[in-house]
Amino acid sequence: MKGEMNAMMLERPGQPLMYRKVAIPQPGPGELQLRVIACGVCRTDLHIVDGELTAAKLPLIPGHEVIARITALGVSVTGFCTGDIVGVPWLGYTCGACRYCLAGRENLCEKAKFTGYTLDGGYAEFMVADARFCFLMPAGYQEATAAPLLCAGLIGFRSYRMIRPEATRIGLYGFGAAAHILTQIAKAQGKQLFAFTREGDTAAQLFAIRMGAGWAGGSLDKAPERLDAAIILAPAGELIPKALKDVDKAGQVICGGIHMSDIPSFPYALLWEERSVQSVANLSREDAKAFLQQLALSPVKTQTTTFPLSQANEALRQLRSGQLQGAAVLLINGH
Ligand SMILES: [Zn+2]
Ligand SMILES: [Zn+2]
């Protein structure tokens, strides 16, 4: 496809995205040209637009939760056909040669590129992507409602896989897009989920219970029993000492976000007894493959609020103010 397309562009951090007409990108060697069906709006997009993450290419088309149909194949692409529906996640390129890539930790690649951050993403009618980092979406996950799986779902899943398998009582701190997907997967595996939301947000607490959490309360509430692990999905550093208080001996506190406010100081006693705090960075292609396989075993239903492409700023505003339940999705060439 050639010609012009509409795109939402970040021209200066801290300013709203601009609705622009730009040339449809053409696929280079190894790349796919994609007609975007839908693109999820992730909290990371907020951190990029607000300038809290500072390595963005400019101008930038954000968006890294993409469901799209292939419109053209660059030379030497194998394994895909025009018309296939693929998902495009945050990880957009790795070098394959640095010590992290060679050690099977491509999520930490020294030369990694990221969709919608250092590469143009899916807040547009078309995009191109390195075919090696695109995934054929399984049946049942080819619609706009699958978009949040590509980051909220994947990062939640990678965070969850960091937890020792014998852990059964798991706290989720921040109950948005990632938590509502993860709750369904973890519940299907027999885990007990404890959801911590913003103080007084009873709507989010009821949402958590509906998704399968056994208990839901405010983030300052004491956990009703000692937890084996905690996953923090809200960008609030003060949740780390709180989660350490909630977990039992050897409890793990996993931080799923890319950006967080400063962590207040806390007594060593909270970390004592082999409790740990760990961050989760990016994802690997192996995570994506395992996650898509998991979706086939235990189906997940996402709850989405859709916006037209031109309303991306409004979607970001609603995400920032915490008024969304589940995930925001830009509906671009979908229906
Ligand atoms: Zn590398
Ligand atoms: Zn994301």
Coordinates of N, CA and C in Angstrom, one line a residue, residues 150-315:
L150 N -1.0 -7.7 24.0 CA 0.3 -7.5 23.4 C 1.3 -6.8 24.4
C151 N 0.7 -6.1 25.4 CA 1.7 -5.6 26.4 C 1.1 -5.8 27.8
A152 N -0.1 -5.3 28.1 CA -0.6 -5.5 29.4 C -0.6 -7.0 29.7
G153 N -1.1 -7.8 28.8 CA -1.1 -9.3 29.0 C 0.3 -9.9 29.1
L154 N 1.1 -9.5 28.2 CA 2.5 -10.1 28.1 C 3.4 -9.7 29.3
I155 N 3.3 -8.4 29.7 CA 4.2 -8.0 30.8 C 3.7 -8.6 32.1
G156 N 2.3 -8.7 32.2 CA 1.7 -9.3 33.4 C 2.2 -10.8 33.5
F157 N 2.2 -11.4 32.3 CA 2.5 -12.8 32.2 C 4.0 -13.0 32.6
R158 N 4.9 -12.2 32.0 CA 6.3 -12.3 32.4 C 6.5 -12.0 33.9
S159 N 5.8 -11.1 34.4 CA 5.9 -10.8 35.9 C 5.5 -12.0 36.7
Y160 N 4.4 -12.6 36.2 CA 3.8 -13.8 36.9 C 4.8 -15.0 36.8
R161 N 5.5 -15.1 35.7 CA 6.4 -16.2 35.6 C 7.7 -16.1 36.4
M162 N 7.9 -14.9 36.9 CA 9.0 -14.6 37.8 C 8.8 -15.2 39.2
I163 N 7.5 -15.5 39.5 CA 7.1 -16.0 40.8 C 7.3 -17.5 40.9
R164 N 7.9 -17.9 42.0 CA 8.1 -19.4 42.2 C 6.8 -20.1 42.0
P165 N 6.8 -21.2 41.3 CA 5.6 -21.9 40.9 C 4.7 -22.4 42.1
E166 N 5.4 -22.6 43.3 CA 4.6 -23.1 44.4 C 3.8 -22.0 45.1
A167 N 4.1 -20.7 44.8 CA 3.3 -19.6 45.4 C 1.9 -19.7 45.0
T168 N 1.0 -19.6 46.0 CA -0.4 -19.7 45.7 C -1.2 -18.4 46.0
R169 N -0.7 -17.6 47.0 CA -1.5 -16.4 47.4 C -0.7 -15.2 46.8
I170 N -1.3 -14.6 45.8 CA -0.6 -13.6 45.0 C -1.4 -12.3 45.1
G171 N -0.7 -11.2 45.5 CA -1.3 -9.9 45.5 C -1.0 -9.1 44.3
L172 N -2.0 -8.4 43.7 CA -1.9 -7.6 42.6 C -2.1 -6.1 43.0
Y173 N -1.1 -5.3 42.8 CA -1.2 -3.9 43.3 C -1.4 -3.0 42.1
G174 N -2.6 -2.4 42.0 CA -3.0 -1.7 40.8 C -3.8 -2.6 39.9
F175 N -5.1 -2.3 39.8 CA -5.9 -3.3 39.0 C -6.5 -2.7 37.8
G176 N -5.6 -2.6 36.7 CA -6.0 -2.1 35.4 C -5.9 -3.2 34.4
A177 N -5.4 -2.8 33.2 CA -5.3 -3.6 32.1 C -4.6 -4.9 32.3
A178 N -3.4 -4.8 32.9 CA -2.5 -6.0 33.1 C -3.2 -6.9 34.1
A179 N -3.6 -6.4 35.2 CA -4.1 -7.2 36.3 C -5.4 -8.0 35.9
H180 N -6.3 -7.3 35.1 CA -7.5 -8.0 34.8 C -7.3 -9.2 33.9
I181 N -6.2 -9.2 33.1 CA -5.8 -10.3 32.2 C -5.1 -11.4 33.1
L182 N -4.2 -10.9 33.9 CA -3.4 -11.9 34.7 C -4.3 -12.6 35.7
T183 N -5.3 -11.9 36.2 CA -6.1 -12.6 37.2 C -6.8 -13.8 36.6
Q184 N -7.3 -13.7 35.4 CA -8.0 -14.8 34.7 C -7.0 -16.0 34.5
I185 N -5.8 -15.7 34.1 CA -4.8 -16.8 33.8 C -4.4 -17.5 35.2
A186 N -4.1 -16.6 36.2 CA -3.6 -17.2 37.4 C -4.7 -18.0 38.1
K187 N -5.9 -17.5 38.1 CA -7.1 -18.2 38.7 C -7.3 -19.5 38.0
A188 N -7.1 -19.6 36.7 CA -7.3 -20.9 36.0 C -6.2 -21.9 36.4
Q189 N -5.1 -21.3 36.9 CA -4.0 -22.2 37.4 C -4.2 -22.5 38.9
G190 N -5.3 -22.1 39.5 CA -5.5 -22.5 40.9 C -5.0 -21.5 41.9
K191 N -4.5 -20.3 41.5 CA -3.9 -19.3 42.4 C -5.1 -18.6 43.1
Q192 N -4.8 -18.0 44.3 CA -5.7 -17.1 44.9 C -5.2 -15.7 44.7
L193 N -6.0 -14.8 44.2 CA -5.6 -13.5 43.9 C -6.2 -12.5 44.9
F194 N -5.4 -11.5 45.3 CA -5.7 -10.5 46.2 C -5.5 -9.1 45.4
A195 N -6.5 -8.4 45.2 CA -6.4 -7.2 44.4 C -6.4 -5.9 45.3
F196 N -5.3 -5.1 45.1 CA -5.2 -3.8 45.8 C -5.4 -2.7 44.8
T197 N -6.4 -1.9 45.1 CA -6.7 -0.8 44.1 C -6.4 0.6 44.8
R198 N -6.7 1.6 44.1 CA -6.6 3.0 44.7 C -7.6 3.0 45.9
E199 N -7.2 3.7 47.0 CA -8.1 3.8 48.1 C -9.5 4.2 47.7
G200 N -10.5 3.5 48.2 CA -11.8 3.9 48.0 C -12.4 3.7 46.6
D201 N -11.6 3.0 45.8 CA -12.1 2.8 44.4 C -12.9 1.5 44.4
T202 N -14.2 1.6 44.9 CA -15.0 0.4 45.0 C -15.3 -0.2 43.6
A203 N -15.4 0.7 42.6 CA -15.7 0.1 41.3 C -14.6 -0.8 40.8
A204 N -13.4 -0.4 41.0 CA -12.2 -1.2 40.6 C -12.2 -2.5 41.4
Q205 N -12.6 -2.4 42.7 CA -12.6 -3.6 43.6 C -13.7 -4.6 43.1
L206 N -14.8 -4.1 42.8 CA -15.9 -5.0 42.2 C -15.4 -5.6 40.9
F207 N -14.7 -4.8 40.1 CA -14.2 -5.3 38.8 C -13.2 -6.4 39.1
A208 N -12.4 -6.3 40.0 CA -11.4 -7.3 40.4 C -12.0 -8.6 40.8
I209 N -13.1 -8.5 41.6 CA -13.8 -9.7 42.1 C -14.5 -10.3 40.9
R210 N -15.0 -9.5 40.0 CA -15.7 -10.1 38.8 C -14.7 -10.8 37.9
M211 N -13.5 -10.3 37.9 CA -12.5 -11.0 37.0 C -11.9 -12.3 37.7
G212 N -12.2 -12.4 39.0 CA -11.7 -13.7 39.6 C -10.9 -13.5 40.8
A213 N -10.6 -12.3 41.3 CA -9.9 -12.1 42.6 C -10.8 -12.6 43.7
G214 N -10.2 -13.2 44.7 CA -10.9 -13.7 45.9 C -11.1 -12.6 46.9
W215 N -10.3 -11.6 46.9 CA -10.4 -10.5 47.8 C -10.0 -9.2 47.1
A216 N -10.6 -8.1 47.4 CA -10.2 -6.8 46.9 C -10.3 -5.8 47.9
G217 N -9.3 -4.9 48.0 CA -9.4 -3.8 49.0 C -8.5 -2.6 48.5
G218 N -8.4 -1.6 49.4 CA -7.5 -0.5 49.0 C -6.1 -0.8 49.2
S219 N -5.2 0.0 48.6 CA -3.8 -0.3 48.6 C -3.2 -0.2 50.0
L220 N -3.8 0.6 50.9 CA -3.3 0.7 52.3 C -3.9 -0.4 53.2
D221 N -4.9 -1.1 52.7 CA -5.4 -2.2 53.6 C -4.4 -3.3 53.8
K222 N -4.4 -3.8 55.0 CA -3.6 -5.0 55.2 C -4.1 -6.2 54.5
A223 N -3.2 -7.0 53.9 CA -3.7 -8.2 53.2 C -4.4 -9.1 54.3
P224 N -5.5 -9.7 53.9 CA -6.2 -10.5 54.9 C -5.5 -11.8 55.3
E225 N -4.5 -12.2 54.5 CA -3.6 -13.3 55.0 C -2.2 -13.0 54.4
R226 N -1.1 -13.7 54.9 CA 0.2 -13.4 54.4 C 0.3 -13.9 52.9
L227 N 0.8 -13.1 52.1 CA 0.9 -13.4 50.6 C 2.3 -14.1 50.3
D228 N 2.3 -15.0 49.3 CA 3.5 -15.6 48.9 C 4.3 -14.6 47.9
A229 N 3.5 -13.8 47.2 CA 4.2 -12.9 46.2 C 3.3 -11.8 45.9
A230 N 3.9 -10.7 45.4 CA 3.1 -9.5 45.1 C 3.6 -9.0 43.7
I231 N 2.7 -8.6 42.9 CA 3.1 -8.0 41.6 C 2.6 -6.6 41.6
I232 N 3.5 -5.6 41.4 CA 3.1 -4.2 41.5 C 2.9 -3.7 40.0
L233 N 1.7 -3.3 39.7 CA 1.4 -2.9 38.3 C 1.0 -1.4 38.3
A234 N 1.1 -0.7 39.4 CA 0.8 0.7 39.4 C 2.2 1.5 39.6
P235 N 2.3 2.7 39.1 CA 3.6 3.4 39.0 C 4.0 4.1 40.3
A236 N 3.6 3.5 41.5 CA 3.7 4.2 42.7 C 4.7 3.5 43.6
G237 N 5.9 4.2 43.8 CA 7.0 3.6 44.6 C 6.6 3.2 46.0
E238 N 5.6 3.9 46.6 CA 5.3 3.6 48.0 C 4.6 2.2 48.1
L239 N 4.2 1.6 47.0 CA 3.6 0.3 47.1 C 4.7 -0.8 47.4
I240 N 6.0 -0.5 47.2 CA 7.0 -1.5 47.4 C 7.1 -1.8 48.9
P241 N 7.3 -0.8 49.8 CA 7.3 -1.2 51.2 C 6.0 -1.8 51.7
K242 N 4.9 -1.3 51.1 CA 3.6 -1.8 51.5 C 3.5 -3.3 51.1
A243 N 3.9 -3.6 49.9 CA 3.8 -5.0 49.5 C 4.8 -5.9 50.3
L244 N 6.0 -5.4 50.6 CA 6.9 -6.1 51.5 C 6.3 -6.5 52.8
K245 N 5.4 -5.6 53.3 CA 4.7 -5.8 54.6 C 3.7 -6.9 54.4
D246 N 3.1 -7.0 53.2 CA 2.1 -8.0 53.0 C 2.6 -9.4 52.7
V247 N 3.9 -9.5 52.3 CA 4.3 -10.9 51.9 C 5.0 -11.6 53.1
D248 N 4.9 -12.9 53.0 CA 5.4 -13.8 54.0 C 6.9 -13.9 53.9
K249 N 7.6 -14.7 54.7 CA 9.0 -15.0 54.6 C 9.3 -15.5 53.2
A250 N 10.4 -15.1 52.6 CA 10.8 -15.4 51.2 C 9.8 -14.9 50.2
G251 N 8.9 -14.0 50.6 CA 8.0 -13.5 49.6 C 8.7 -12.6 48.5
Q252 N 8.1 -12.7 47.4 CA 8.7 -12.0 46.2 C 7.8 -10.8 45.9
V253 N 8.4 -9.6 45.7 CA 7.7 -8.4 45.2 C 8.2 -8.1 43.8
I254 N 7.4 -8.3 42.8 CA 7.8 -8.1 41.4 C 7.2 -6.8 40.9
C255 N 8.0 -6.0 40.3 CA 7.5 -4.7 39.8 C 7.4 -4.8 38.3
G256 N 6.2 -4.7 37.8 CA 6.0 -4.9 36.4 C 6.1 -3.7 35.5
G257 N 6.1 -2.5 36.1 CA 6.1 -1.2 35.3 C 7.5 -0.8 34.8
I258 N 7.5 0.0 33.8 CA 8.8 0.5 33.3 C 9.2 1.8 34.0
H259 N 8.3 2.4 34.7 CA 8.6 3.7 35.4 C 7.8 3.7 36.7
M260 N 8.4 4.2 37.7 CA 7.8 4.3 39.0 C 8.2 5.5 39.8
S261 N 7.4 6.1 40.6 CA 7.8 7.2 41.4 C 8.9 6.6 42.5
D262 N 9.6 7.5 43.1 CA 10.7 7.1 44.0 C 10.1 6.2 45.1
I263 N 10.9 5.3 45.6 CA 10.5 4.3 46.6 C 10.9 5.0 47.9
P264 N 10.0 5.2 48.9 CA 10.4 5.7 50.2 C 11.3 4.8 50.9
S265 N 12.1 5.4 51.8 CA 13.1 4.5 52.5 C 12.2 3.6 53.5
F266 N 12.7 2.5 53.8 CA 12.0 1.6 54.7 C 13.0 0.8 55.5
P267 N 12.6 0.3 56.7 CA 13.5 -0.5 57.5 C 13.9 -1.8 56.9
Y268 N 15.1 -2.2 57.1 CA 15.6 -3.4 56.5 C 14.8 -4.6 57.0
A269 N 14.2 -4.5 58.1 CA 13.3 -5.6 58.6 C 12.3 -6.0 57.6
L270 N 11.8 -5.1 56.8 CA 10.8 -5.4 55.8 C 11.3 -6.4 54.7
L271 N 12.6 -6.3 54.5 CA 13.2 -7.1 53.4 C 13.8 -8.4 54.0
W272 N 14.1 -8.4 55.3 CA 14.7 -9.5 56.0 C 13.9 -10.8 55.8
E273 N 14.4 -11.9 56.1 CA 13.8 -13.2 55.9 C 13.6 -13.5 54.5
E274 N 14.6 -13.1 53.7 CA 14.7 -13.5 52.3 C 13.5 -13.1 51.4
R275 N 13.0 -11.9 51.8 CA 12.0 -11.3 50.9 C 12.9 -10.6 49.8
S276 N 12.3 -10.5 48.7 CA 13.0 -9.8 47.5 C 12.1 -8.9 46.8
V277 N 12.8 -7.9 46.1 CA 12.2 -7.0 45.2 C 12.9 -7.1 43.9
Q278 N 12.1 -7.3 42.8 CA 12.7 -7.4 41.5 C 11.8 -6.7 40.4
S279 N 12.6 -6.0 39.5 CA 11.8 -5.4 38.4 C 11.8 -6.3 37.2
V280 N 10.9 -6.0 36.3 CA 10.7 -6.8 35.1 C 10.9 -5.9 33.9
A281 N 11.9 -6.2 33.1 CA 12.2 -5.3 32.0 C 11.8 -5.9 30.6
N282 N 10.9 -5.3 29.9 CA 10.6 -5.6 28.5 C 10.1 -7.1 28.4
L283 N 10.3 -7.8 27.4 CA 9.9 -9.1 27.2 C 10.8 -9.8 26.2
S284 N 10.7 -11.1 26.1 CA 11.5 -11.8 25.1 C 10.5 -12.4 24.2
R285 N 10.9 -12.9 23.0 CA 10.0 -13.5 22.1 C 9.5 -14.8 22.7
E286 N 10.3 -15.5 23.5 CA 9.9 -16.7 24.2 C 8.7 -16.4 25.1
D287 N 8.7 -15.3 25.8 CA 7.6 -14.9 26.6 C 6.3 -14.8 25.7
A288 N 6.4 -14.2 24.6 CA 5.3 -14.0 23.7 C 4.7 -15.4 23.3
K289 N 5.6 -16.3 22.9 CA 5.2 -17.6 22.4 C 4.5 -18.3 23.5
A290 N 5.1 -18.3 24.7 CA 4.5 -19.0 25.9 C 3.2 -18.4 26.2
F291 N 3.1 -17.1 26.1 CA 1.8 -16.5 26.5 C 0.7 -16.8 25.5
L292 N 1.0 -16.8 24.2 CA 0.0 -17.2 23.2 C -0.4 -18.6 23.4
Q293 N 0.5 -19.5 23.8 CA 0.1 -20.9 24.0 C -0.8 -21.0 25.2
Q294 N -0.5 -20.2 26.3 CA -1.3 -20.2 27.5 C -2.7 -19.7 27.2
L295 N -2.8 -18.8 26.3 CA -4.2 -18.2 26.0 C -5.0 -19.3 25.3
A296 N -4.4 -20.3 24.6 CA -5.2 -21.4 24.1 C -5.6 -22.3 25.2
L297 N -4.8 -22.5 26.2 CA -5.2 -23.4 27.3 C -6.2 -22.8 28.2
S298 N -6.1 -21.5 28.6 CA -7.1 -20.9 29.4 C -7.5 -19.5 28.8
P299 N -8.6 -19.6 28.1 CA -9.0 -18.4 27.4 C -9.2 -17.1 28.3
V300 N -8.9 -16.0 27.7 CA -9.0 -14.7 28.5 C -9.9 -13.8 27.7
K301 N -10.7 -13.1 28.5 CA -11.6 -12.1 27.9 C -11.1 -10.8 28.4
T302 N -10.9 -9.9 27.5 CA -10.4 -8.5 27.9 C -11.6 -7.6 28.0
Q303 N -11.5 -6.7 28.9 CA -12.6 -5.6 29.0 C -11.9 -4.3 28.4
T304 N -12.5 -3.8 27.3 CA -11.9 -2.7 26.6 C -12.9 -1.5 26.5
T305 N -12.3 -0.3 26.4 CA -13.1 0.9 26.1 C -12.4 1.4 24.8
T306 N -13.2 1.5 23.7 CA -12.6 1.9 22.4 C -12.7 3.4 22.1
F307 N -11.7 3.9 21.4 CA -11.7 5.3 21.0 C -11.3 5.3 19.5
P308 N -11.7 6.3 18.7 CA -11.2 6.4 17.4 C -9.7 6.9 17.5
L309 N -8.9 6.7 16.4 CA -7.5 7.1 16.4 C -7.4 8.6 16.8
S310 N -8.2 9.4 16.3 CA -8.1 10.9 16.5 C -8.3 11.2 18.0
Q311 N -8.9 10.3 18.7 CA -9.2 10.6 20.2 C -8.1 10.0 21.1
A312 N -6.9 9.7 20.6 CA -5.9 9.1 21.4 C -5.6 9.9 22.6
N313 N -5.6 11.3 22.5 CA -5.3 12.1 23.7 C -6.3 11.9 24.8
E314 N -7.6 11.7 24.4 CA -8.6 11.5 25.3 C -8.5 10.1 26.0
A315 N -8.1 9.1 25.2 CA -7.8 7.8 25.8 C -6.7 7.9 26.9

